[in-house]
Amino acid sequence: MQLGQRFARCLLLLAVGLAAVTASQDKSVITSLVTKWAATSLVAETSEFIGKESNATFFKYVGNVAEAVASADFASLSAEKRYELAIKAATPLLSQSALDLLKFSLSIRAFSPSVQLFQQVGEEYASISCPAFFDVHGVTGCTAKELETAVEKADRSVAVQLLSVDHVLSFAVDAKPLTVIVYGELGSASWLSLHAAAKSAARQQKGLYVHRHFSREVTAEKVGLSGYGVELAIKNTEYKAEDDSNKKDEGSQEDEDDLHGFNIKLLKQLHPSEQEALSSLRMHLKEIEELAPLKQWQVQNLAYQAAQKIVDADGQEALTVLKELSQNFPLHGRSLSSQQIDDALRAEVEANQEALGEAGMEAGSTSLYVNGISMEVDSLDLFQLIDTLKQEEKLATGFYDMGVKDDYLPMLAQMDLTDEKSSYAVDYRLAEPVFLNNLDSDKKYKQWGNSVRLMLQPYYPGMIRPIARNLFTLVAVIDPTDATSRDLVQSMYMFTKHDVPLRLGLVFSVTDDPAISGRNDAGVAALNLFNYVKDNYDVGQAMQALAKVFSQLGDKFSAEGVRTFFETAYRGDYDEVFGPETEYGAGRSLGREFLAKTAIGDAPKVLLNGYILDDAGIKSDKFEESVMMEVMRISPKIQRAVMSGKLTDKMNVGNWVLEQGDVMPRLNKRILDAPATKRYLDLTDTTPCTAKNVNEYGRLSDAKKAGCVAERVRYVQRGEEDAATRPVTVWVVTDLETPEGRAVLYAALKHVKHSNKARIGLVLNPSDVVSACKSSSISFLAHSALRTLPVEKAKLFVPKLIKEENVVKLADGSATLEDISVAGMDVAGFLKEKALLDCERIKMESSFARDVIGLTGGQRAIVVNGLVVGPLDDDETMGDEDIGLMEKLIVGRGAQTIAKFVDDKWKIQRRHGKASDMVLRASSLIGKYAAARKRVALTLPGEKHSVVHLPAEDTTRAAASVVVVVDPLSRPAQKLASILELLRAAVNCNMKLVMNPKAKLSELPLKRFYRYVGSAEVAFDAEGKVSPPRALFTGLPSKQLLTLSMHPPDAWMIAATTSRYDLDNIKMEQVEQDVVALFSLEHILLEGHCFDEASGSPPRGMQFVLGTPSEHARYDTIVMANLGYFQLKAAPGAWQLRLREGRSKDIYKVTTHMHTEGEEEEGEVIRVLIDSFSGRVIRLRVSKREGMESEALLSESGQEEGTGSIWDTLQNSLGGSAVQEKYETINVFSLASGHLYERFMRIMILSVIKNTKAPVKFWLLKNYLSPQFKESLPLMAAAYGFEYELVEYKWPRWLHAQKEKHRIMWAYKILFLDVLFPLDLHKVVRSDLLELMNLDLDGAPYGYTPFCESRKEMDGFRFWKQGYWANHLAGRKYHISALYVIDLKKFRQIAAGDRLRGQYQGLSSDPNSLSNLDQACH
């Protein structure tokens, strides 16, 4: 590095140091954010972090805490000492990487809402005053003795409602065990005694022990929050680039003798060789005082210059430079403009940007990838990041333990982990359908285009694109005796008649009894008729004949009716066509065989591209709609395949459709639903198993137990063991002493005879271990054969051994082992070796099945690549087709990709099945922990000159991969810089910074200062108290006008609670001391989307209330038509959601709900948990009650929600009824931000009251009001006698957000009027006047007032009086949104709010179209 660069860097560091030394003289801006709830225990938060792993791990931690506090005075411990206790108790249970993440989680208080949730539940017990208490089926108490008594006497019939987040310790075998819930603070003396008693009851199998956090002593201290951003935006225009060519050149300015403590003139005299560096320092110090504008040529390369400065930095310092340049860019703009750019950097950046462009990233964009997972930077919060890091840490550690470092990441990028494939298709070719048409080849489709790329062209909504390719195939499996089947034939005939672009196929499902013919069975007769016409005429006429006979006979369809129709219409011999010896019975057995083989149910069934249409949707009145909806659902998948080149014109489209990973040979719900359960075994332990008996085995961890089984199990497979790597490993867990148990193993062995991808292993789980251990038992014989016989002999002998007829013969002595042995088998040698074996292996396997898999003795299950399928029901069968389905499922989920990497990349030897074992372990690990998200493996042409590599600090453990593509002078970079620093401190990771600067800037890229709040570990003060995190701005320019804005996560609703100064207008030279602002987290949002089940559209105007068991309607909301969206203010806790009393509840009921508690539960109350800072988004479907089908929530007749508005708080302030207010009170909505405009609002309020005779109520937007205004408002209302209500609404995350505060304010004036106010508020005035309130809007939803023109001396300021506006208005009045009236009833009836939001969403992508945002939406 050149000496000048080092000198400049030293001077810059000196300047920063000086700023720190003189901090007492410089004034700062300091912000912090706290919760509304009291501080939660770090010990409890640690337990929630650990509890996410399992209940067992949670209670191990609880046990460690109990031991630690048994000899300590927990109450006297400081927060710091309690933190140390928690970390010490957690350390034995976590890896070092997980421990780092725990500390990170505690620093940002990620699990405080989880603890507070239980606190809220505990506070419902208002009558109990003791510090810790219990609830046993409604019996409550405070002492251990009372708990023991309650356990003995509690009434189990009293229902106990557990939460999905409850921590349950269970040793019970009772189907309905007693439930003991203990509320208390972990570590406290009062909790400790109840914990011991409840744990003892659980160990004695008297009941379940449930722990819930609760603290009776609630302190005034709040939880200091992290994970949010703070900006100080420059409000004036100094930062716009301008032509300064006529101004005095800055180089001619005299050097100062004293500039922030530096004598620049003297320094230049002492160091003449460092003139350039000292000039840069001078510019930097000058900018601290006042920010000067830059010339155009100085602006255009700033992003490249910043990238160069970052790349030139040493190692970890690169992140520091990125953070400093981005977050404090206004201070560095001028000095940065003198940075030289290396040609090599520019060339490499341009080459890399071409590669990034192919990956969908533009120059100047910023992206973050954690282990290849793209994290959306704008919406990213630390709490979501923690969740991702926890999962990825387990994944990385698992592979590291198996000897794989980061080589698994390219493999994951090639796997499709995003689609959980909740819907599957079947291969209809098995049914050999008769196709009525062929879009690929039929002449009548020749006039259509035949390129699959036509799928990418826009087309009319609700219609299928006319493309002459078999993109969509509709196959109906019909039973002609069924009325729905006959209707389907009629519909399909109409499809052919009208050339609907679907390939249509027909399959008959009729009796295959040879004794029954078409002469006496209507279904067989229909099949015979169809085949006769098809063979003698054509398939089109056959379909016409079938449709005609069904239409003519209707409900009287019969074999005799078919005969009459045939003899009337055709000349064929009836007996030859319909008799037992007919030649027209083709396909008679195919339908039933297909239905049985695929397990899709009984006829009629309709398949579109193999996907099964819902039975209710194939009724005649819904059939066309169901088909269209399924086409719309499938189309995006086909479009993606066309775009990515996976589907081309040269391919057979119909075959391609059926070769996709979600097309299965059979639909077995248990198997297909298994991946969603995430019941994967931990098979990452590869250390040798040393357990020699079941006692030693029982002392091992679950992972080690599974590792022992994986090491010792012997496999049966097709071909040689070492011939190929098997992507699928199946463990049959069964009891071979039962016919059902033997049938499962026999099916698996039958499948493996014709599979080159699977291998089968046996894990015994006998109901009676003693009987299974007898040397003559089938279990012992099969187990011994697999252990001692050569593989080729074992795979032939075991299937014969477990065949039922041979089992019977061996049992009654009518056959011996010699009789059922296979060719070349040395029976005597086998018996000799068998005699040397003990039963410990069988006992260990039985222990594994019970303790690790969770089966009871004798239960059956299949473990395929670590995924547990089962336990199977007693009468449930599992055939070889089901084993084949498992193979297809696992291969489709990436097993084949893993096998390819194991062979080609990792070079693991196949000998003794080592490579197949690695596939098994890796597949289970990925299934258990890998996030279901797409991963990207970025490949760049160059990484030498424009990429910064920061290797992991600890090479002895697993490391995550963090790749950042960043424009260093972008808004995302400001946020990302702090997050990257946190990741380096909290996570062992390899980090790569890829510079992606934007070239040829036309204006300064950043016009704000920014801070992101977060730390890697909890900080404590000298007294051992938690130091709350804060955002600190120092060294700010003194003359610039700044406005402070908070950027919290999407689910947070915050408000300023304390601030001496106007946060909208901060000028540092005018403040007397630090600007300190305290904000409060008012609410965490519960959001949702609601749709009518019948129409599929949102029930606009529907109202919900959210509350608790003791307060049903604490918060309320209205459903938008946009996406059926609604939001409710909430807080951590267990909540109850209801339809509000009135028309919402009278007309509708909730039919299904997702992401809630008890999704399968039906009833009027929906339970919802808020247990994280990310809030919750739920999905609801509603349907109209019987007899209310024609009713509307917002009818034109004016009948709306009655009295008792959704906001009951209205009546508290009115002192009268809402009906009276509707007609007698003027409702005025206003909003303001900043002390100046709040002053104007006060003047407006007094002016309206003074000039209006009617009562007035003001509705004020709370989101941006200052603490001073909110404090003065009640006093003002009392003094002048007016009503007011503060309303607030969080900007929905799906609606395009504005970046500048004044534009957000404009938007709030118009975009959320339908959801801000209650339904019985009919007219709102945006300002004042009874005359305006009574204005006839002539059916319009709102009316704007014209600008006044009475004072002629103001004409010079009326821009609409001249130029463009004068011509445009042509004498009409100029109207403004500063004052207007809204008819809320009409506004809602015509969905004006939804229309405006839709129009805004379309316009907002172009910021220039919204310079007057509220008027641009009209």
Coordinates of N, CA, C and O in Angstrom, one line a residue, residues 88-200:
K88 N -24.4 -20.8 31.3 CA -23.8 -22.0 31.8 C -24.7 -23.2 31.8 O -24.3 -24.4 31.5
A89 N -26.0 -23.0 32.0 CA -27.0 -24.1 32.0 C -27.2 -24.6 30.6 O -27.5 -25.8 30.3
A90 N -27.0 -23.7 29.6 CA -27.3 -24.1 28.2 C -26.1 -24.7 27.5 O -26.3 -25.5 26.6
T91 N -24.9 -24.4 28.0 CA -23.7 -24.8 27.3 C -23.6 -26.3 27.1 O -23.2 -26.8 26.0
P92 N -23.9 -27.2 28.0 CA -23.8 -28.7 27.8 C -24.8 -29.2 26.7 O -24.6 -30.2 26.2
L93 N -25.8 -28.4 26.4 CA -26.8 -28.8 25.5 C -26.7 -28.3 24.0 O -27.4 -28.8 23.2
L94 N -25.7 -27.4 23.8 CA -25.6 -26.8 22.5 C -24.2 -26.9 22.0 O -23.2 -26.9 22.7
S95 N -24.1 -26.9 20.7 CA -22.8 -26.8 20.0 C -22.3 -25.4 20.2 O -23.0 -24.5 20.5
Q96 N -21.0 -25.2 19.9 CA -20.4 -23.8 20.0 C -21.1 -22.8 19.1 O -21.4 -21.7 19.4
S97 N -21.4 -23.3 17.9 CA -22.1 -22.4 16.9 C -23.5 -22.1 17.4 O -24.0 -20.9 17.3
A98 N -24.2 -23.1 18.0 CA -25.6 -22.8 18.5 C -25.5 -21.9 19.7 O -26.4 -21.0 19.9
L99 N -24.4 -22.0 20.5 CA -24.2 -21.2 21.7 C -24.0 -19.7 21.2 O -24.6 -18.8 21.9
D100 N -23.3 -19.5 20.2 CA -23.1 -18.2 19.6 C -24.4 -17.6 19.2 O -24.7 -16.4 19.4
L101 N -25.2 -18.4 18.5 CA -26.6 -17.9 18.1 C -27.5 -17.6 19.3 O -28.3 -16.7 19.2
L102 N -27.3 -18.4 20.4 CA -28.1 -18.1 21.6 C -27.8 -16.7 22.1 O -28.7 -16.0 22.4
K103 N -26.5 -16.4 22.2 CA -26.1 -15.1 22.7 C -26.6 -14.0 21.8 O -27.0 -13.0 22.3
F104 N -26.5 -14.2 20.5 CA -27.1 -13.3 19.5 C -28.6 -13.1 19.7 O -29.1 -12.0 19.8
S105 N -29.3 -14.2 19.9 CA -30.7 -14.1 20.1 C -31.1 -13.4 21.4 O -32.0 -12.6 21.4
L106 N -30.3 -13.6 22.4 CA -30.5 -12.9 23.7 C -30.2 -11.4 23.6 O -30.9 -10.6 24.2
S107 N -29.2 -11.1 22.8 CA -28.9 -9.7 22.6 C -30.0 -8.9 21.9 O -30.2 -7.7 22.2
I108 N -30.7 -9.5 21.0 CA -31.8 -8.8 20.3 C -33.1 -9.2 20.9 O -34.2 -8.8 20.4
R109 N -33.1 -9.9 22.0 CA -34.3 -10.3 22.8 C -35.3 -11.0 21.9 O -36.6 -10.7 22.0
A110 N -34.9 -11.9 21.1 CA -35.7 -12.5 20.1 C -36.9 -13.3 20.7 O -37.9 -13.4 20.1
F111 N -36.6 -13.9 21.9 CA -37.6 -14.7 22.5 C -38.4 -14.1 23.6 O -39.1 -14.8 24.3
S112 N -38.2 -12.8 23.8 CA -39.0 -12.1 24.8 C -40.5 -12.2 24.5 O -41.3 -12.4 25.4
P113 N -41.0 -12.1 23.2 CA -42.5 -12.3 23.0 C -42.9 -13.7 23.4 O -44.1 -13.9 23.8
S114 N -42.1 -14.7 23.2 CA -42.5 -16.1 23.6 C -42.7 -16.2 25.1 O -43.7 -16.8 25.5
V115 N -41.9 -15.5 25.9 CA -42.0 -15.5 27.3 C -43.2 -14.7 27.7 O -44.0 -15.1 28.6
Q116 N -43.4 -13.5 27.1 CA -44.5 -12.7 27.4 C -45.9 -13.3 27.0 O -46.9 -13.0 27.7
L117 N -45.9 -14.2 26.0 CA -47.1 -14.9 25.7 C -47.6 -15.6 26.9 O -48.8 -15.5 27.2
F118 N -46.8 -16.4 27.5 CA -47.2 -17.2 28.7 C -47.5 -16.2 29.9 O -48.5 -16.5 30.6
Q119 N -46.8 -15.1 30.0 CA -47.2 -14.1 31.0 C -48.6 -13.6 30.8 O -49.4 -13.5 31.8
Q120 N -49.0 -13.3 29.6 CA -50.4 -12.9 29.3 C -51.4 -14.0 29.7 O -52.4 -13.7 30.3
V121 N -51.1 -15.2 29.4 CA -52.0 -16.3 29.7 C -52.1 -16.4 31.2 O -53.2 -16.6 31.8
G122 N -51.0 -16.3 31.9 CA -51.0 -16.4 33.4 C -51.8 -15.3 34.1 O -52.4 -15.5 35.1
E123 N -51.8 -14.1 33.5 CA -52.5 -13.0 34.0 C -54.0 -13.1 34.0 O -54.7 -12.3 34.6
E124 N -54.5 -14.1 33.2 CA -55.9 -14.4 33.2 C -56.4 -14.9 34.5 O -57.6 -14.9 34.8
Y125 N -55.4 -15.5 35.3 CA -55.8 -16.0 36.6 C -55.8 -14.8 37.6 O -54.9 -14.7 38.5
A126 N -56.8 -14.0 37.5 CA -56.7 -12.7 38.3 C -56.9 -12.9 39.8 O -56.5 -12.1 40.6
S127 N -57.5 -14.0 40.2 CA -57.8 -14.2 41.6 C -56.6 -14.8 42.4 O -56.7 -14.9 43.6
I128 N -55.6 -15.2 41.7 CA -54.4 -15.9 42.3 C -53.3 -14.8 42.5 O -53.0 -14.1 41.6
S129 N -52.8 -14.8 43.8 CA -51.8 -13.7 44.1 C -50.4 -14.3 44.4 O -49.5 -13.5 44.5
C130 N -50.3 -15.6 44.5 CA -48.9 -16.1 44.8 C -48.0 -16.0 43.7 O -48.4 -15.9 42.5
P131 N -46.7 -15.9 43.9 CA -45.7 -15.7 42.9 C -45.6 -16.8 41.8 O -45.3 -16.6 40.7
A132 N -45.9 -18.1 42.2 CA -45.9 -19.2 41.3 C -47.1 -20.1 41.7 O -47.5 -20.2 42.9
F133 N -47.8 -20.6 40.7 CA -49.0 -21.4 41.0 C -49.2 -22.5 39.9 O -48.4 -22.6 38.9
F134 N -50.2 -23.4 40.2 CA -50.4 -24.5 39.2 C -51.9 -24.5 38.9 O -52.7 -23.9 39.6
D135 N -52.2 -25.2 37.8 CA -53.6 -25.5 37.4 C -53.6 -26.9 36.9 O -53.0 -27.3 36.0
V136 N -54.4 -27.7 37.7 CA -54.6 -29.1 37.3 C -56.1 -29.3 37.0 O -56.9 -29.5 37.9
H137 N -56.4 -29.2 35.7 CA -57.8 -29.4 35.3 C -58.8 -28.5 36.1 O -59.8 -28.9 36.6
G138 N -58.4 -27.2 36.2 CA -59.3 -26.3 36.9 C -59.0 -26.1 38.4 O -59.5 -25.2 39.0
V139 N -58.2 -27.0 39.0 CA -57.9 -26.9 40.4 C -56.5 -26.1 40.5 O -55.5 -26.5 39.9
T140 N -56.5 -25.0 41.2 CA -55.4 -24.2 41.3 C -54.8 -24.2 42.7 O -55.5 -24.5 43.7
G141 N -53.6 -23.8 42.8 CA -52.9 -23.7 44.2 C -51.5 -23.2 44.0 O -51.0 -22.9 42.9
C142 N -50.9 -23.0 45.2 CA -49.6 -22.4 45.2 C -48.4 -23.2 45.8 O -47.3 -22.8 45.6
T143 N -48.7 -24.3 46.5 CA -47.7 -25.1 47.1 C -47.5 -26.4 46.5 O -48.5 -27.0 45.8
A144 N -46.4 -27.1 46.7 CA -46.1 -28.4 46.2 C -47.1 -29.4 46.8 O -47.6 -30.3 46.1
K145 N -47.4 -29.2 48.1 CA -48.4 -30.1 48.7 C -49.8 -30.1 48.1 O -50.4 -31.1 47.8
E146 N -50.2 -28.8 47.8 CA -51.5 -28.6 47.2 C -51.5 -29.2 45.8 O -52.5 -29.8 45.3
L147 N -50.3 -29.2 45.1 CA -50.2 -29.8 43.8 C -50.4 -31.3 43.9 O -51.1 -31.9 43.0
E148 N -49.7 -31.9 44.8 CA -49.8 -33.3 45.0 C -51.2 -33.8 45.2 O -51.7 -34.8 44.7
T149 N -51.9 -33.0 46.1 CA -53.3 -33.3 46.4 C -54.2 -33.2 45.1 O -55.1 -34.0 44.8
A150 N -53.9 -32.1 44.3 CA -54.7 -31.9 43.1 C -54.5 -33.0 42.1 O -55.5 -33.4 41.4
V151 N -53.3 -33.5 42.0 CA -53.0 -34.6 41.1 C -53.9 -35.8 41.4 O -54.4 -36.5 40.5
E152 N -54.0 -36.1 42.7 CA -54.8 -37.2 43.1 C -56.3 -37.0 43.0 O -57.0 -38.0 42.7
K153 N -56.8 -35.8 43.1 CA -58.2 -35.6 43.2 C -58.8 -34.8 42.0 O -60.0 -34.7 41.9
A154 N -58.0 -34.4 41.0 CA -58.5 -33.6 39.9 C -59.5 -34.4 39.0 O -59.3 -35.6 38.9
D155 N -60.4 -33.6 38.5 CA -61.4 -34.2 37.6 C -60.9 -34.1 36.2 O -60.8 -33.1 35.6
R156 N -60.6 -35.3 35.6 CA -60.0 -35.3 34.2 C -61.0 -34.9 33.2 O -60.7 -34.6 32.0
S157 N -62.3 -34.9 33.5 CA -63.3 -34.5 32.6 C -63.3 -33.0 32.3 O -63.9 -32.6 31.3
V158 N -62.7 -32.3 33.1 CA -62.6 -30.8 32.9 C -61.5 -30.6 31.8 O -60.4 -31.0 31.9
A159 N -61.9 -30.0 30.7 CA -61.0 -29.9 29.5 C -59.9 -29.0 29.8 O -60.0 -28.0 30.5
V160 N -58.7 -29.4 29.3 CA -57.5 -28.6 29.3 C -57.1 -28.3 27.9 O -56.9 -29.2 27.1
Q161 N -56.9 -27.0 27.6 CA -56.5 -26.6 26.3 C -55.1 -26.2 26.2 O -54.7 -25.1 26.7
L162 N -54.2 -27.0 25.7 CA -52.8 -26.7 25.6 C -52.5 -25.9 24.3 O -53.3 -25.9 23.4
L163 N -51.4 -25.2 24.4 CA -51.0 -24.4 23.2 C -49.9 -25.2 22.4 O -49.2 -26.0 23.0
S164 N -49.8 -24.8 21.2 CA -48.8 -25.5 20.3 C -47.4 -25.2 20.8 O -46.5 -25.9 20.5
V165 N -47.2 -24.1 21.5 CA -45.9 -23.7 22.0 C -45.6 -24.2 23.4 O -44.6 -23.9 24.0
D166 N -46.5 -24.9 24.0 CA -46.3 -25.4 25.4 C -45.2 -26.4 25.4 O -44.9 -27.1 24.5
H167 N -44.5 -26.4 26.6 CA -43.4 -27.4 26.8 C -44.0 -28.5 27.7 O -44.4 -28.2 28.9
V168 N -43.9 -29.7 27.2 CA -44.6 -30.8 27.9 C -43.6 -31.9 28.2 O -42.9 -32.4 27.3
L169 N -43.6 -32.2 29.5 CA -42.8 -33.4 30.0 C -43.7 -34.5 30.2 O -44.7 -34.4 31.0
S170 N -43.5 -35.6 29.4 CA -44.5 -36.7 29.5 C -43.8 -38.1 29.6 O -42.8 -38.4 28.8
F171 N -44.2 -38.8 30.5 CA -43.8 -40.3 30.6 C -45.1 -41.1 30.6 O -45.0 -42.3 30.8
A172 N -46.2 -40.5 30.4 CA -47.5 -41.2 30.5 C -47.8 -42.1 29.3 O -47.4 -41.8 28.2
V173 N -48.5 -43.1 29.6 CA -49.0 -44.0 28.5 C -50.5 -44.0 28.4 O -51.1 -44.5 27.4
D174 N -51.1 -43.2 29.3 CA -52.6 -43.1 29.2 C -53.0 -42.3 28.0 O -52.3 -41.3 27.7
A175 N -54.1 -42.7 27.4 CA -54.5 -41.9 26.2 C -55.0 -40.5 26.6 O -54.9 -39.6 25.8
K176 N -55.6 -40.4 27.8 CA -56.0 -39.1 28.2 C -55.4 -38.8 29.6 O -56.0 -38.9 30.6
P177 N -54.1 -38.5 29.6 CA -53.4 -38.3 30.9 C -53.8 -37.0 31.6 O -54.3 -36.1 31.0
L178 N -53.6 -36.9 32.9 CA -53.8 -35.7 33.7 C -52.8 -34.7 33.2 O -51.7 -35.0 32.8
T179 N -53.2 -33.4 33.2 CA -52.3 -32.3 32.8 C -52.0 -31.4 34.0 O -53.0 -30.8 34.5
V180 N -50.8 -31.2 34.3 CA -50.4 -30.3 35.4 C -49.6 -29.1 34.8 O -48.6 -29.3 34.2
I181 N -50.2 -27.9 34.9 CA -49.6 -26.7 34.3 C -49.0 -25.9 35.5 O -49.8 -25.5 36.4
V182 N -47.8 -25.6 35.4 CA -47.1 -24.8 36.4 C -46.7 -23.4 35.8 O -46.1 -23.3 34.8
Y183 N -47.2 -22.4 36.5 CA -46.8 -21.0 36.1 C -45.8 -20.5 37.1 O -46.1 -20.4 38.3
G184 N -44.7 -20.0 36.6 CA -43.7 -19.5 37.5 C -42.5 -19.0 36.8 O -42.3 -19.3 35.6
E185 N -41.6 -18.3 37.5 CA -40.4 -17.8 36.9 C -39.2 -18.8 37.1 O -38.9 -19.1 38.2
L186 N -38.6 -19.2 36.0 CA -37.5 -20.2 36.1 C -36.5 -19.6 37.0 O -36.0 -18.5 36.8
G187 N -36.1 -20.5 38.0 CA -35.0 -20.1 38.9 C -35.5 -19.6 40.2 O -34.8 -19.6 41.2
S188 N -36.7 -19.1 40.3 CA -37.2 -18.6 41.6 C -37.5 -19.7 42.5 O -37.8 -20.8 42.2
A189 N -37.5 -19.4 43.8 CA -37.7 -20.4 44.9 C -39.1 -20.9 44.8 O -39.4 -22.1 45.0
S190 N -40.1 -20.0 44.6 CA -41.5 -20.4 44.5 C -41.7 -21.4 43.4 O -42.5 -22.3 43.5
W191 N -41.1 -21.2 42.3 CA -41.2 -22.1 41.1 C -40.5 -23.4 41.4 O -41.0 -24.5 41.0
L192 N -39.4 -23.4 42.0 CA -38.6 -24.6 42.2 C -39.3 -25.7 42.9 O -39.3 -26.9 42.5
S193 N -40.1 -25.4 43.9 CA -40.8 -26.4 44.7 C -41.9 -27.0 43.8 O -42.1 -28.2 43.8
L194 N -42.6 -26.2 43.1 CA -43.7 -26.7 42.2 C -43.1 -27.5 41.1 O -43.7 -28.5 40.6
H195 N -42.0 -27.1 40.5 CA -41.3 -27.8 39.5 C -41.0 -29.2 39.9 O -41.2 -30.2 39.2
A196 N -40.4 -29.3 41.1 CA -40.0 -30.6 41.6 C -41.2 -31.6 41.8 O -41.2 -32.7 41.4
A197 N -42.3 -31.0 42.3 CA -43.5 -31.8 42.5 C -44.2 -32.2 41.2 O -44.6 -33.4 41.0
A198 N -44.2 -31.3 40.2 CA -44.8 -31.6 38.9 C -43.9 -32.6 38.2 O -44.5 -33.5 37.5
K199 N -42.6 -32.5 38.2 CA -41.7 -33.4 37.6 C -41.9 -34.8 38.2 O -41.9 -35.8 37.5
S200 N -42.0 -34.9 39.5 CA -42.2 -36.1 40.2 C -43.5 -36.8 39.7 O -43.5 -38.0 39.5

